[in-house]
PDB file of N, CA and C in Angstrom:
ATOM      1  N   MET A   1      21.597  13.844   0.289  1.00  0.00           N
ATOM      2  CA  MET A   1      19.898  12.884   0.172  1.00  0.00           C
ATOM      3  C   MET A   1      20.563  11.864  -0.720  1.00  0.00           C
ATOM      4  N   ALA A   2      20.134  10.747  -0.909  1.00  0.00           N
ATOM      5  CA  ALA A   2      20.467   9.591  -2.211  1.00  0.00           C
ATOM      6  C   ALA A   2      19.789   9.898  -2.962  1.00  0.00           C
ATOM      7  N   GLN A   3      20.764   9.886  -4.121  1.00  0.00           N
ATOM      8  CA  GLN A   3      19.761   9.642  -5.526  1.00  0.00           C
ATOM      9  C   GLN A   3      18.240   8.681  -5.763  1.00  0.00           C
ATOM     10  N   SER A   4      18.463   8.459  -5.309  1.00  0.00           N
ATOM     11  CA  SER A   4      17.267   7.040  -5.511  1.00  0.00           C
ATOM     12  C   SER A   4      15.628   8.319  -4.023  1.00  0.00           C
ATOM     13  N   ALA A   5      16.222   8.561  -2.721  1.00  0.00           N
ATOM     14  CA  ALA A   5      14.861   9.590  -2.406  1.00  0.00           C
ATOM     15  C   ALA A   5      14.527  10.646  -3.258  1.00  0.00           C
ATOM     16  N   LYS A   6      16.486  10.843  -3.571  1.00  0.00           N
ATOM     17  CA  LYS A   6      15.639  12.304  -4.412  1.00  0.00           C
ATOM     18  C   LYS A   6      14.775  12.086  -4.813  1.00  0.00           C
ATOM     19  N   LEU A   7      15.090  10.762  -6.459  1.00  0.00           N
ATOM     20  CA  LEU A   7      13.703  10.657  -7.542  1.00  0.00           C
ATOM     21  C   LEU A   7      12.435   9.843  -6.875  1.00  0.00           C
ATOM     22  N   ALA A   8      12.115   9.532  -5.562  1.00  0.00           N
ATOM     23  CA  ALA A   8      11.268   9.146  -4.832  1.00  0.00           C
ATOM     24  C   ALA A   8      10.187  10.316  -4.085  1.00  0.00           C
ATOM     25  N   PHE A   9      11.627  11.678  -4.078  1.00  0.00           N
ATOM     26  CA  PHE A   9      10.256  12.306  -3.024  1.00  0.00           C
ATOM     27  C   PHE A   9      10.021  13.403  -4.163  1.00  0.00           C
ATOM     28  N   SER A  10      10.103  12.936  -5.098  1.00  0.00           N
ATOM     29  CA  SER A  10       9.529  14.471  -6.033  1.00  0.00           C
ATOM     30  C   SER A  10       8.900  13.541  -7.158  1.00  0.00           C
ATOM     31  N   ILE A  11       9.057  12.712  -6.360  1.00  0.00           N
ATOM     32  CA  ILE A  11       7.170  12.437  -7.173  1.00  0.00           C
ATOM     33  C   ILE A  11       5.984  11.593  -6.381  1.00  0.00           C
ATOM     34  N   LEU A  12       6.728  12.444  -4.408  1.00  0.00           N
ATOM     35  CA  LEU A  12       5.744  12.111  -4.256  1.00  0.00           C
ATOM     36  C   LEU A  12       4.306  12.492  -3.683  1.00  0.00           C
ATOM     37  N   ARG A  13       2.957  12.305  -3.797  1.00  0.00           N
ATOM     38  CA  ARG A  13       2.001  11.774  -3.589  1.00  0.00           C
ATOM     39  C   ARG A  13       1.940  13.268  -4.732  1.00  0.00           C
ATOM     40  N   ASP A  14       2.700  12.810  -6.101  1.00  0.00           N
ATOM     41  CA  ASP A  14       2.555  14.090  -7.412  1.00  0.00           C
ATOM     42  C   ASP A  14       1.233  13.419  -7.683  1.00  0.00           C
ATOM     43  N   PRO A  15       0.139  14.781  -7.517  1.00  0.00           N
ATOM     44  CA  PRO A  15      -0.781  13.909  -8.694  1.00  0.00           C
ATOM     45  C   PRO A  15      -0.864  13.445 -10.244  1.00  0.00           C
ATOM     46  N   GLU A  16       0.344  13.975 -11.097  1.00  0.00           N
ATOM     47  CA  GLU A  16      -0.109  13.935 -12.119  1.00  0.00           C
ATOM     48  C   GLU A  16       0.916  12.685 -12.128  1.00  0.00           C
ATOM     49  N   GLN A  17       1.540  11.834 -11.771  1.00  0.00           N
ATOM     50  CA  GLN A  17       1.826  10.130 -11.888  1.00  0.00           C
ATOM     51  C   GLN A  17       0.759   9.501 -12.129  1.00  0.00           C
ATOM     52  N   PHE A  18      -1.315   9.907 -11.787  1.00  0.00           N
ATOM     53  CA  PHE A  18      -1.754   8.993 -11.087  1.00  0.00           C
ATOM     54  C   PHE A  18      -1.645   8.771 -12.654  1.00  0.00           C
ATOM     55  N   LYS A  19      -2.308   7.338 -11.943  1.00  0.00           N
ATOM     56  CA  LYS A  19      -2.458   6.341 -13.795  1.00  0.00           C
ATOM     57  C   LYS A  19      -3.968   5.439 -13.413  1.00  0.00           C
ATOM     58  N   TRP A  20      -5.450   5.591 -14.175  1.00  0.00           N
ATOM     59  CA  TRP A  20      -5.938   5.445 -13.643  1.00  0.00           C
ATOM     60  C   TRP A  20      -6.537   3.434 -13.989  1.00  0.00           C
ATOM     61  N   TYR A  21      -5.491   2.984 -14.187  1.00  0.00           N
ATOM     62  CA  TYR A  21      -5.382   1.373 -13.693  1.00  0.00           C
ATOM     63  C   TYR A  21      -5.343   1.025 -12.245  1.00  0.00           C
ATOM     64  N   VAL A  22      -5.644   2.030 -11.663  1.00  0.00           N
ATOM     65  CA  VAL A  22      -6.299   2.425 -10.373  1.00  0.00           C
ATOM     66  C   VAL A  22      -6.660   1.192  -9.583  1.00  0.00           C
ATOM     67  N   ILE A  23      -8.193   2.228 -10.483  1.00  0.00           N
ATOM     68  CA  ILE A  23      -9.413   2.088 -10.499  1.00  0.00           C
ATOM     69  C   ILE A  23      -9.832   0.652 -10.364  1.00  0.00           C
ATOM     70  N   PRO A  24      -9.058  -0.139 -11.361  1.00  0.00           N
ATOM     71  CA  PRO A  24      -9.971  -1.490 -11.362  1.00  0.00           C
ATOM     72  C   PRO A  24      -8.873  -2.209 -10.113  1.00  0.00           C
ATOM     73  N   LEU A  25      -8.273  -1.850 -10.090  1.00  0.00           N
ATOM     74  CA  LEU A  25      -7.930  -2.242  -8.772  1.00  0.00           C
ATOM     75  C   LEU A  25      -8.333  -2.320  -7.231  1.00  0.00           C
ATOM     76  N   LEU A  26      -8.945  -1.363  -7.136  1.00  0.00           N
ATOM     77  CA  LEU A  26     -10.075  -0.395  -6.250  1.00  0.00           C
ATOM     78  C   LEU A  26     -10.905  -0.877  -6.321  1.00  0.00           C
ATOM     79  N   ALA A  27     -10.777  -1.438  -7.196  1.00  0.00           N
ATOM     80  CA  ALA A  27     -12.329  -2.507  -7.453  1.00  0.00           C
ATOM     81  C   ALA A  27     -12.389  -3.686  -7.073  1.00  0.00           C
ATOM     82  N   LEU A  28     -11.651  -4.260  -7.153  1.00  0.00           N
ATOM     83  CA  LEU A  28     -11.113  -5.911  -6.878  1.00  0.00           C
ATOM     84  C   LEU A  28     -11.136  -5.951  -5.786  1.00  0.00           C
ATOM     85  N   ILE A  29     -10.777  -4.694  -4.332  1.00  0.00           N
ATOM     86  CA  ILE A  29     -10.065  -4.754  -3.586  1.00  0.00           C
ATOM     87  C   ILE A  29     -11.586  -4.715  -2.931  1.00  0.00           C
ATOM     88  N   PHE A  30     -12.383  -3.844  -2.834  1.00  0.00           N
ATOM     89  CA  PHE A  30     -13.467  -4.004  -2.091  1.00  0.00           C
ATOM     90  C   PHE A  30     -14.775  -5.289  -2.611  1.00  0.00           C
ATOM     91  N   TYR A  31     -14.574  -5.741  -3.978  1.00  0.00           N
ATOM     92  CA  TYR A  31     -15.330  -7.145  -3.792  1.00  0.00           C
ATOM     93  C   TYR A  31     -15.139  -8.545  -3.106  1.00  0.00           C
ATOM     94  N   VAL A  32     -13.238  -7.944  -3.069  1.00  0.00           N
ATOM     95  CA  VAL A  32     -12.715  -9.423  -2.049  1.00  0.00           C
ATOM     96  C   VAL A  32     -13.103  -9.289  -0.649  1.00  0.00           C
ATOM     97  N   TYR A  33     -13.514  -7.673  -0.142  1.00  0.00           N
ATOM     98  CA  TYR A  33     -13.284  -7.890   0.829  1.00  0.00           C
ATOM     99  C   TYR A  33     -15.307  -7.178   1.405  1.00  0.00           C
ATOM    100  N   ALA A  34     -16.107  -7.054  -0.010  1.00  0.00           N
ATOM    101  CA  ALA A  34     -17.457  -7.337   0.194  1.00  0.00           C
ATOM    102  C   ALA A  34     -17.768  -8.546   0.553  1.00  0.00           C
ATOM    103  N   THR A  35     -17.638 -10.047  -0.693  1.00  0.00           N
ATOM    104  CA  THR A  35     -17.439 -11.011  -0.363  1.00  0.00           C
ATOM    105  C   THR A  35     -17.390 -11.500   1.254  1.00  0.00           C
ATOM    106  N   GLU A  36     -16.071 -11.400   1.573  1.00  0.00           N
ATOM    107  CA  GLU A  36     -16.329 -12.182   3.144  1.00  0.00           C
ATOM    108  C   GLU A  36     -17.071 -11.691   4.190  1.00  0.00           C
ATOM    109  N   THR A  37     -17.425  -9.908   3.362  1.00  0.00           N
ATOM    110  CA  THR A  37     -18.381  -9.401   4.421  1.00  0.00           C
ATOM    111  C   THR A  37     -19.994 -10.184   4.229  1.00  0.00           C
ATOM    112  N   GLU A  38     -20.558 -10.157   3.372  1.00  0.00           N
ATOM    113  CA  GLU A  38     -21.583 -10.688   2.337  1.00  0.00           C
ATOM    114  C   GLU A  38     -21.903 -12.746   3.903  1.00  0.00           C
ATOM    115  N   LYS A  39     -20.141 -12.835   3.257  1.00  0.00           N
ATOM    116  CA  LYS A  39     -20.707 -14.635   4.218  1.00  0.00           C
ATOM    117  C   LYS A  39     -20.436 -14.415   6.028  1.00  0.00           C
ATOM    118  N   LYS A  40     -20.146 -13.280   6.479  1.00  0.00           N
ATOM    119  CA  LYS A  40     -20.298 -12.920   7.645  1.00  0.00           C
ATOM    120  C   LYS A  40     -18.300 -13.668   7.576  1.00  0.00           C
ATOM    121  N   ASN A  41     -17.632 -13.529   6.572  1.00  0.00           N
ATOM    122  CA  ASN A  41     -15.907 -13.924   7.626  1.00  0.00           C
ATOM    123  C   ASN A  41     -15.641 -13.493   8.203  1.00  0.00           C
ATOM    124  N   TRP A  42     -16.117 -12.889   9.528  1.00  0.00           N
ATOM    125  CA  TRP A  42     -15.398 -11.864   9.856  1.00  0.00           C
ATOM    126  C   TRP A  42     -13.818 -11.591  10.529  1.00  0.00           C
ATOM    127  N   SER A  43     -13.590 -13.408  10.802  1.00  0.00           N
ATOM    128  CA  SER A  43     -12.178 -13.562  11.260  1.00  0.00           C
ATOM    129  C   SER A  43     -10.847 -13.535  10.356  1.00  0.00           C
ATOM    130  N   LEU A  44     -11.107 -13.877   8.879  1.00  0.00           N
ATOM    131  CA  LEU A  44     -10.900 -13.319   8.087  1.00  0.00           C
ATOM    132  C   LEU A  44     -10.249 -12.309   7.453  1.00  0.00           C
ATOM    133  N   LEU A  45     -12.312 -11.316   7.267  1.00  0.00           N
ATOM    134  CA  LEU A  45     -11.895  -9.783   7.160  1.00  0.00           C
ATOM    135  C   LEU A  45     -10.667  -9.213   7.846  1.00  0.00           C
ATOM    136  N   PHE A  46     -10.921  -9.884   9.725  1.00  0.00           N
ATOM    137  CA  PHE A  46     -10.355  -8.702  10.223  1.00  0.00           C
ATOM    138  C   PHE A  46      -8.694  -8.922  10.118  1.00  0.00           C
ATOM    139  N   ALA A  47      -8.691  -9.965   9.967  1.00  0.00           N
ATOM    140  CA  ALA A  47      -7.290 -10.335   9.268  1.00  0.00           C
ATOM    141  C   ALA A  47      -6.671 -10.181   7.928  1.00  0.00           C
ATOM    142  N   GLY A  48      -7.018 -10.102   7.372  1.00  0.00           N
ATOM    143  CA  GLY A  48      -6.910  -9.153   5.791  1.00  0.00           C
ATOM    144  C   GLY A  48      -6.448  -7.459   6.028  1.00  0.00           C
ATOM    145  N   LEU A  49      -7.362  -7.379   7.069  1.00  0.00           N
ATOM    146  CA  LEU A  49      -7.402  -5.360   7.880  1.00  0.00           C
ATOM    147  C   LEU A  49      -5.599  -5.095   8.669  1.00  0.00           C
ATOM    148  N   ALA A  50      -6.493  -6.699   9.344  1.00  0.00           N
ATOM    149  CA  ALA A  50      -4.652  -6.563  10.634  1.00  0.00           C
ATOM    150  C   ALA A  50      -2.911  -6.853   9.031  1.00  0.00           C
ATOM    151  N   TYR A  51      -3.721  -7.469   8.513  1.00  0.00           N
ATOM    152  CA  TYR A  51      -2.427  -6.997   7.760  1.00  0.00           C
ATOM    153  C   TYR A  51      -1.863  -6.028   7.120  1.00  0.00           C
ATOM    154  N   TRP A  52      -2.950  -6.068   6.732  1.00  0.00           N
ATOM    155  CA  TRP A  52      -2.846  -4.563   5.436  1.00  0.00           C
ATOM    156  C   TRP A  52      -2.412  -3.532   6.859  1.00  0.00           C
ATOM    157  N   GLY A  53      -2.823  -3.208   7.788  1.00  0.00           N
ATOM    158  CA  GLY A  53      -2.320  -1.949   8.824  1.00  0.00           C
ATOM    159  C   GLY A  53      -0.596  -2.447   9.021  1.00  0.00           C
ATOM    160  N   MET A  54      -0.358  -3.450   9.139  1.00  0.00           N
ATOM    161  CA  MET A  54       0.849  -3.493   9.867  1.00  0.00           C
ATOM    162  C   MET A  54       1.378  -2.550   8.477  1.00  0.00           C
ATOM    163  N   ASP A  55       1.075  -3.308   6.821  1.00  0.00           N
ATOM    164  CA  ASP A  55       2.562  -3.174   6.147  1.00  0.00           C
ATOM    165  C   ASP A  55       2.188  -1.584   6.552  1.00  0.00           C
ATOM    166  N   TRP A  56       1.163  -0.400   7.106  1.00  0.00           N
ATOM    167  CA  TRP A  56       0.947   0.769   6.637  1.00  0.00           C
ATOM    168  C   TRP A  56       2.283   0.518   7.762  1.00  0.00           C
ATOM    169  N   ILE A  57       2.474   0.479   9.565  1.00  0.00           N
ATOM    170  CA  ILE A  57       3.551   0.634  10.247  1.00  0.00           C
ATOM    171  C   ILE A  57       5.052   0.445   9.730  1.00  0.00           C
ATOM    172  N   ASN A  58       4.734  -0.122   9.352  1.00  0.00           N
ATOM    173  CA  ASN A  58       6.147  -0.643   8.686  1.00  0.00           C
ATOM    174  C   ASN A  58       6.483   0.567   7.924  1.00  0.00           C
ATOM    175  N   GLU A  59       5.518   1.065   6.521  1.00  0.00           N
ATOM    176  CA  GLU A  59       5.886   1.516   6.100  1.00  0.00           C
ATOM    177  C   GLU A  59       5.773   4.069   6.785  1.00  0.00           C
ATOM    178  N   ILE A  60       5.362   3.698   7.541  1.00  0.00           N
ATOM    179  CA  ILE A  60       5.059   4.832   8.203  1.00  0.00           C
ATOM    180  C   ILE A  60       6.098   4.590   9.455  1.00  0.00           C
ATOM    181  N   TRP A  61       6.765   4.242  10.122  1.00  0.00           N
ATOM    182  CA  TRP A  61       8.635   3.647  10.012  1.00  0.00           C
ATOM    183  C   TRP A  61       9.061   4.229   9.442  1.00  0.00           C
ATOM    184  N   ASN A  62       8.624   3.185   7.867  1.00  0.00           N
ATOM    185  CA  ASN A  62       9.856   3.667   7.277  1.00  0.00           C
ATOM    186  C   ASN A  62      11.325   5.402   6.978  1.00  0.00           C
ATOM    187  N   ALA A  63       8.939   6.224   6.767  1.00  0.00           N
ATOM    188  CA  ALA A  63       8.873   6.735   6.058  1.00  0.00           C
ATOM    189  C   ALA A  63       9.397   8.361   7.615  1.00  0.00           C
ATOM    190  N   LEU A  64       9.166   7.800   8.345  1.00  0.00           N
ATOM    191  CA  LEU A  64      10.132   8.911   9.303  1.00  0.00           C
ATOM    192  C   LEU A  64      11.203   8.624   9.269  1.00  0.00           C
ATOM    193  N   ALA A  65      11.889   7.015   9.719  1.00  0.00           N
ATOM    194  CA  ALA A  65      13.124   6.941   8.952  1.00  0.00           C
ATOM    195  C   ALA A  65      13.631   8.022   8.623  1.00  0.00           C
ATOM    196  N   PHE A  66      13.661   7.700   7.477  1.00  0.00           N
ATOM    197  CA  PHE A  66      14.046   9.253   6.134  1.00  0.00           C
ATOM    198  C   PHE A  66      13.586  10.126   7.132  1.00  0.00           C
ATOM    199  N   HIS A  67      12.468  10.666   7.178  1.00  0.00           N
ATOM    200  CA  HIS A  67      12.153  11.990   8.114  1.00  0.00           C
ATOM    201  C   HIS A  67      13.439  12.260   8.821  1.00  0.00           C
ATOM    202  N   PHE A  68      13.619  11.755  10.044  1.00  0.00           N
ATOM    203  CA  PHE A  68      14.548  11.961  10.785  1.00  0.00           C
ATOM    204  C   PHE A  68      16.638  11.813  10.039  1.00  0.00           C
ATOM    205  N   ASN A  69      16.487  10.917   9.093  1.00  0.00           N
ATOM    206  CA  ASN A  69      18.036  11.105   9.052  1.00  0.00           C
ATOM    207  C   ASN A  69      18.101  12.333   7.456  1.00  0.00           C
ATOM    208  N   GLY A  70      17.551  12.515   6.790  1.00  0.00           N
ATOM    209  CA  GLY A  70      16.879  13.103   5.798  1.00  0.00           C
ATOM    210  C   GLY A  70      17.795  12.638   4.195  1.00  0.00           C
ATOM    211  N   PHE A  71      18.738  11.668   4.892  1.00  0.00           N
ATOM    212  CA  PHE A  71      19.569  10.777   3.574  1.00  0.00           C
ATOM    213  C   PHE A  71      18.622   9.947   2.410  1.00  0.00           C
ATOM    214  N   ALA A  72      18.154   8.708   3.552  1.00  0.00           N
ATOM    215  CA  ALA A  72      17.769   7.743   2.577  1.00  0.00           C
ATOM    216  C   ALA A  72      17.023   6.569   3.324  1.00  0.00           C
ATOM    217  N   PRO A  73      16.083   6.367   2.995  1.00  0.00           N
ATOM    218  CA  PRO A  73      14.197   5.441   3.747  1.00  0.00           C
ATOM    219  C   PRO A  73      15.102   4.451   4.095  1.00  0.00           C
ATOM    220  N   VAL A  74      14.960   3.723   4.930  1.00  0.00           N
ATOM    221  CA  VAL A  74      15.424   2.512   4.779  1.00  0.00           C
ATOM    222  C   VAL A  74      15.336   1.035   3.353  1.00  0.00           C
ATOM    223  N   TRP A  75      13.461   1.140   2.546  1.00  0.00           N
ATOM    224  CA  TRP A  75      13.261   1.486   1.791  1.00  0.00           C
ATOM    225  C   TRP A  75      13.078   1.955   1.036  1.00  0.00           C
ATOM    226  N   GLY A  76      13.110   2.069  -0.355  1.00  0.00           N
ATOM    227  CA  GLY A  76      11.977   3.290  -1.135  1.00  0.00           C
ATOM    228  C   GLY A  76      11.803   2.362  -2.553  1.00  0.00           C
ATOM    229  N   ALA A  77      10.680   3.458  -2.864  1.00  0.00           N
ATOM    230  CA  ALA A  77       9.921   3.389  -3.993  1.00  0.00           C
ATOM    231  C   ALA A  77      10.405   3.596  -5.043  1.00  0.00           C
ATOM    232  N   PRO A  78      11.140   4.252  -5.752  1.00  0.00           N
ATOM    233  CA  PRO A  78      11.626   5.742  -6.338  1.00  0.00           C
ATOM    234  C   PRO A  78      11.159   5.226  -8.179  1.00  0.00           C
ATOM    235  N   GLY A  79      10.965   3.774  -8.362  1.00  0.00           N
ATOM    236  CA  GLY A  79      10.155   3.492 -10.121  1.00  0.00           C
ATOM    237  C   GLY A  79       9.087   4.372 -10.231  1.00  0.00           C
ATOM    238  N   ASN A  80       8.446   3.319 -11.905  1.00  0.00           N
ATOM    239  CA  ASN A  80       7.291   4.197 -12.107  1.00  0.00           C
ATOM    240  C   ASN A  80       6.592   3.178 -10.990  1.00  0.00           C
ATOM    241  N   THR A  81       5.229   3.856 -10.845  1.00  0.00           N
ATOM    242  CA  THR A  81       4.042   3.932 -10.445  1.00  0.00           C
ATOM    243  C   THR A  81       2.274   4.309 -10.515  1.00  0.00           C
ATOM    244  N   ALA A  82       1.146   4.250 -10.184  1.00  0.00           N
ATOM    245  CA  ALA A  82       0.453   4.633 -10.711  1.00  0.00           C
ATOM    246  C   ALA A  82       0.138   5.995  -9.191  1.00  0.00           C
ATOM    247  N   PHE A  83       0.737   5.787  -7.724  1.00  0.00           N
ATOM    248  CA  PHE A  83       1.371   6.773  -7.074  1.00  0.00           C
ATOM    249  C   PHE A  83       1.893   5.966  -6.275  1.00  0.00           C
ATOM    250  N   LEU A  84       2.694   7.227  -5.788  1.00  0.00           N
ATOM    251  CA  LEU A  84       3.769   7.435  -4.204  1.00  0.00           C
ATOM    252  C   LEU A  84       3.073   7.228  -3.054  1.00  0.00           C
ATOM    253  N   LEU A  85       2.073   7.102  -2.662  1.00  0.00           N
ATOM    254  CA  LEU A  85       1.715   7.318  -0.843  1.00  0.00           C
ATOM    255  C   LEU A  85       2.536   7.712   0.018  1.00  0.00           C
ATOM    256  N   LEU A  86       4.011   6.678   0.406  1.00  0.00           N
ATOM    257  CA  LEU A  86       4.978   7.465   1.321  1.00  0.00           C
ATOM    258  C   LEU A  86       6.145   7.163   0.709  1.00  0.00           C
ATOM    259  N   ILE A  87       7.415   7.035   1.400  1.00  0.00           N
ATOM    260  CA  ILE A  87       8.592   7.402   0.343  1.00  0.00           C
ATOM    261  C   ILE A  87       8.609   6.072   0.422  1.00  0.00           C
ATOM    262  N   GLY A  88       8.582   3.981   0.849  1.00  0.00           N
ATOM    263  CA  GLY A  88       8.838   2.774   0.439  1.00  0.00           C
ATOM    264  C   GLY A  88       6.924   2.841   0.113  1.00  0.00           C
ATOM    265  N   LEU A  89       6.089   3.212   0.364  1.00  0.00           N
ATOM    266  CA  LEU A  89       4.207   2.765  -0.500  1.00  0.00           C
ATOM    267  C   LEU A  89       4.679   3.394  -1.601  1.00  0.00           C
ATOM    268  N   ASN A  90       4.035   2.890  -2.327  1.00  0.00           N
ATOM    269  CA  ASN A  90       2.532   2.735  -3.980  1.00  0.00           C
ATOM    270  C   ASN A  90       1.242   2.225  -3.719  1.00  0.00           C
ATOM    271  N   ILE A  91       0.543   3.055  -3.883  1.00  0.00           N
ATOM    272  CA  ILE A  91      -0.284   2.334  -4.853  1.00  0.00           C
ATOM    273  C   ILE A  91      -0.935   0.470  -4.701  1.00  0.00           C
ATOM    274  N   GLU A  92      -0.019   0.623  -5.986  1.00  0.00           N
ATOM    275  CA  GLU A  92       0.192  -0.983  -6.168  1.00  0.00           C
ATOM    276  C   GLU A  92       0.413  -2.090  -4.706  1.00  0.00           C
ATOM    277  N   ILE A  93       2.156  -1.543  -4.074  1.00  0.00           N
ATOM    278  CA  ILE A  93       2.145  -1.918  -3.440  1.00  0.00           C
ATOM    279  C   ILE A  93       0.915  -2.649  -1.786  1.00  0.00           C
ATOM    280  N   CYS A  94       0.479  -1.171  -2.430  1.00  0.00           N
ATOM    281  CA  CYS A  94      -0.843  -0.839  -0.464  1.00  0.00           C
ATOM    282  C   CYS A  94      -1.630  -2.085  -0.896  1.00  0.00           C
ATOM    283  N   PHE A  95      -2.305  -2.001  -2.029  1.00  0.00           N
ATOM    284  CA  PHE A  95      -3.130  -2.705  -2.580  1.00  0.00           C
ATOM    285  C   PHE A  95      -3.239  -4.370  -2.613  1.00  0.00           C
ATOM    286  N   MET A  96      -1.737  -4.496  -2.875  1.00  0.00           N
ATOM    287  CA  MET A  96      -1.199  -6.274  -2.805  1.00  0.00           C
ATOM    288  C   MET A  96      -0.957  -6.605  -1.597  1.00  0.00           C
ATOM    289  N   PHE A  97      -1.097  -5.579  -0.345  1.00  0.00           N
ATOM    290  CA  PHE A  97      -1.014  -5.506   0.948  1.00  0.00           C
ATOM    291  C   PHE A  97      -2.575  -6.099   2.013  1.00  0.00           C
ATOM    292  N   ALA A  98      -3.678  -5.317   0.971  1.00  0.00           N
ATOM    293  CA  ALA A  98      -4.669  -4.813   0.944  1.00  0.00           C
ATOM    294  C   ALA A  98      -5.568  -6.648   0.600  1.00  0.00           C
ATOM    295  N   ILE A  99      -5.064  -7.244  -0.587  1.00  0.00           N
ATOM    296  CA  ILE A  99      -5.839  -8.549  -0.546  1.00  0.00           C
ATOM    297  C   ILE A  99      -5.166  -9.317  -0.055  1.00  0.00           C
ATOM    298  N   SER A 100      -3.581  -9.667   0.343  1.00  0.00           N
ATOM    299  CA  SER A 100      -2.615 -10.774   0.822  1.00  0.00           C
ATOM    300  C   SER A 100      -2.522 -11.298   1.317  1.00  0.00           C
ATOM    301  N   GLY A 101      -3.482 -10.834   2.515  1.00  0.00           N
ATOM    302  CA  GLY A 101      -3.258 -11.113   3.659  1.00  0.00           C
ATOM    303  C   GLY A 101      -5.024 -11.757   3.668  1.00  0.00           C
ATOM    304  N   ILE A 102      -5.734 -11.294   2.954  1.00  0.00           N
ATOM    305  CA  ILE A 102      -7.072 -12.400   2.500  1.00  0.00           C
ATOM    306  C   ILE A 102      -6.447 -13.778   1.642  1.00  0.00           C
ATOM    307  N   VAL A 103      -6.093 -13.659   1.467  1.00  0.00           N
ATOM    308  CA  VAL A 103      -5.056 -14.833   0.309  1.00  0.00           C
ATOM    309  C   VAL A 103      -5.019 -15.627   0.838  1.00  0.00           C
ATOM    310  N   TRP A 104      -4.040 -15.889   2.174  1.00  0.00           N
ATOM    311  CA  TRP A 104      -2.605 -16.312   3.356  1.00  0.00           C
ATOM    312  C   TRP A 104      -4.047 -16.683   3.795  1.00  0.00           C
ATOM    313  N   CYS A 105      -4.376 -16.325   4.711  1.00  0.00           N
ATOM    314  CA  CYS A 105      -5.913 -16.218   5.226  1.00  0.00           C
ATOM    315  C   CYS A 105      -6.210 -17.562   4.897  1.00  0.00           C
ATOM    316  N   LYS A 106      -7.224 -17.902   3.498  1.00  0.00           N
ATOM    317  CA  LYS A 106      -7.402 -18.605   3.052  1.00  0.00           C
ATOM    318  C   LYS A 106      -6.754 -20.090   2.473  1.00  0.00           C
ATOM    319  N   MET A 107      -5.156 -19.350   2.291  1.00  0.00           N
ATOM    320  CA  MET A 107      -4.378 -20.746   1.798  1.00  0.00           C
ATOM    321  C   MET A 107      -4.702 -22.029   3.444  1.00  0.00           C
ATOM    322  N   LEU A 108      -4.789 -20.846   4.681  1.00  0.00           N
ATOM    323  CA  LEU A 108      -4.420 -22.308   5.774  1.00  0.00           C
ATOM    324  C   LEU A 108      -5.773 -22.950   5.641  1.00  0.00           C
TER     325      LEU A 108
END
């Protein structure tokens, strides 16, 4: 197993890694989605969820690649994080994709 994969695997879903700054970030995501729900802007809301869902699909196949090759994922997130969800997906990246889909659609 690659050194970076060992490092990421060692902190994978480890509750001791949890940092409390995740809570305000989660509140921000709730606010963004609640605002769009209040406006009944369903197309924007679902576009944001679709963008976030595509990130999850990419991260799942990346984790499966690591599972089946046993050496290294295609990309990993072995660095400092509040919580590592999958071998290449930390909570900060997950939240970024959850909000950025709505942001990109608003920019259109």
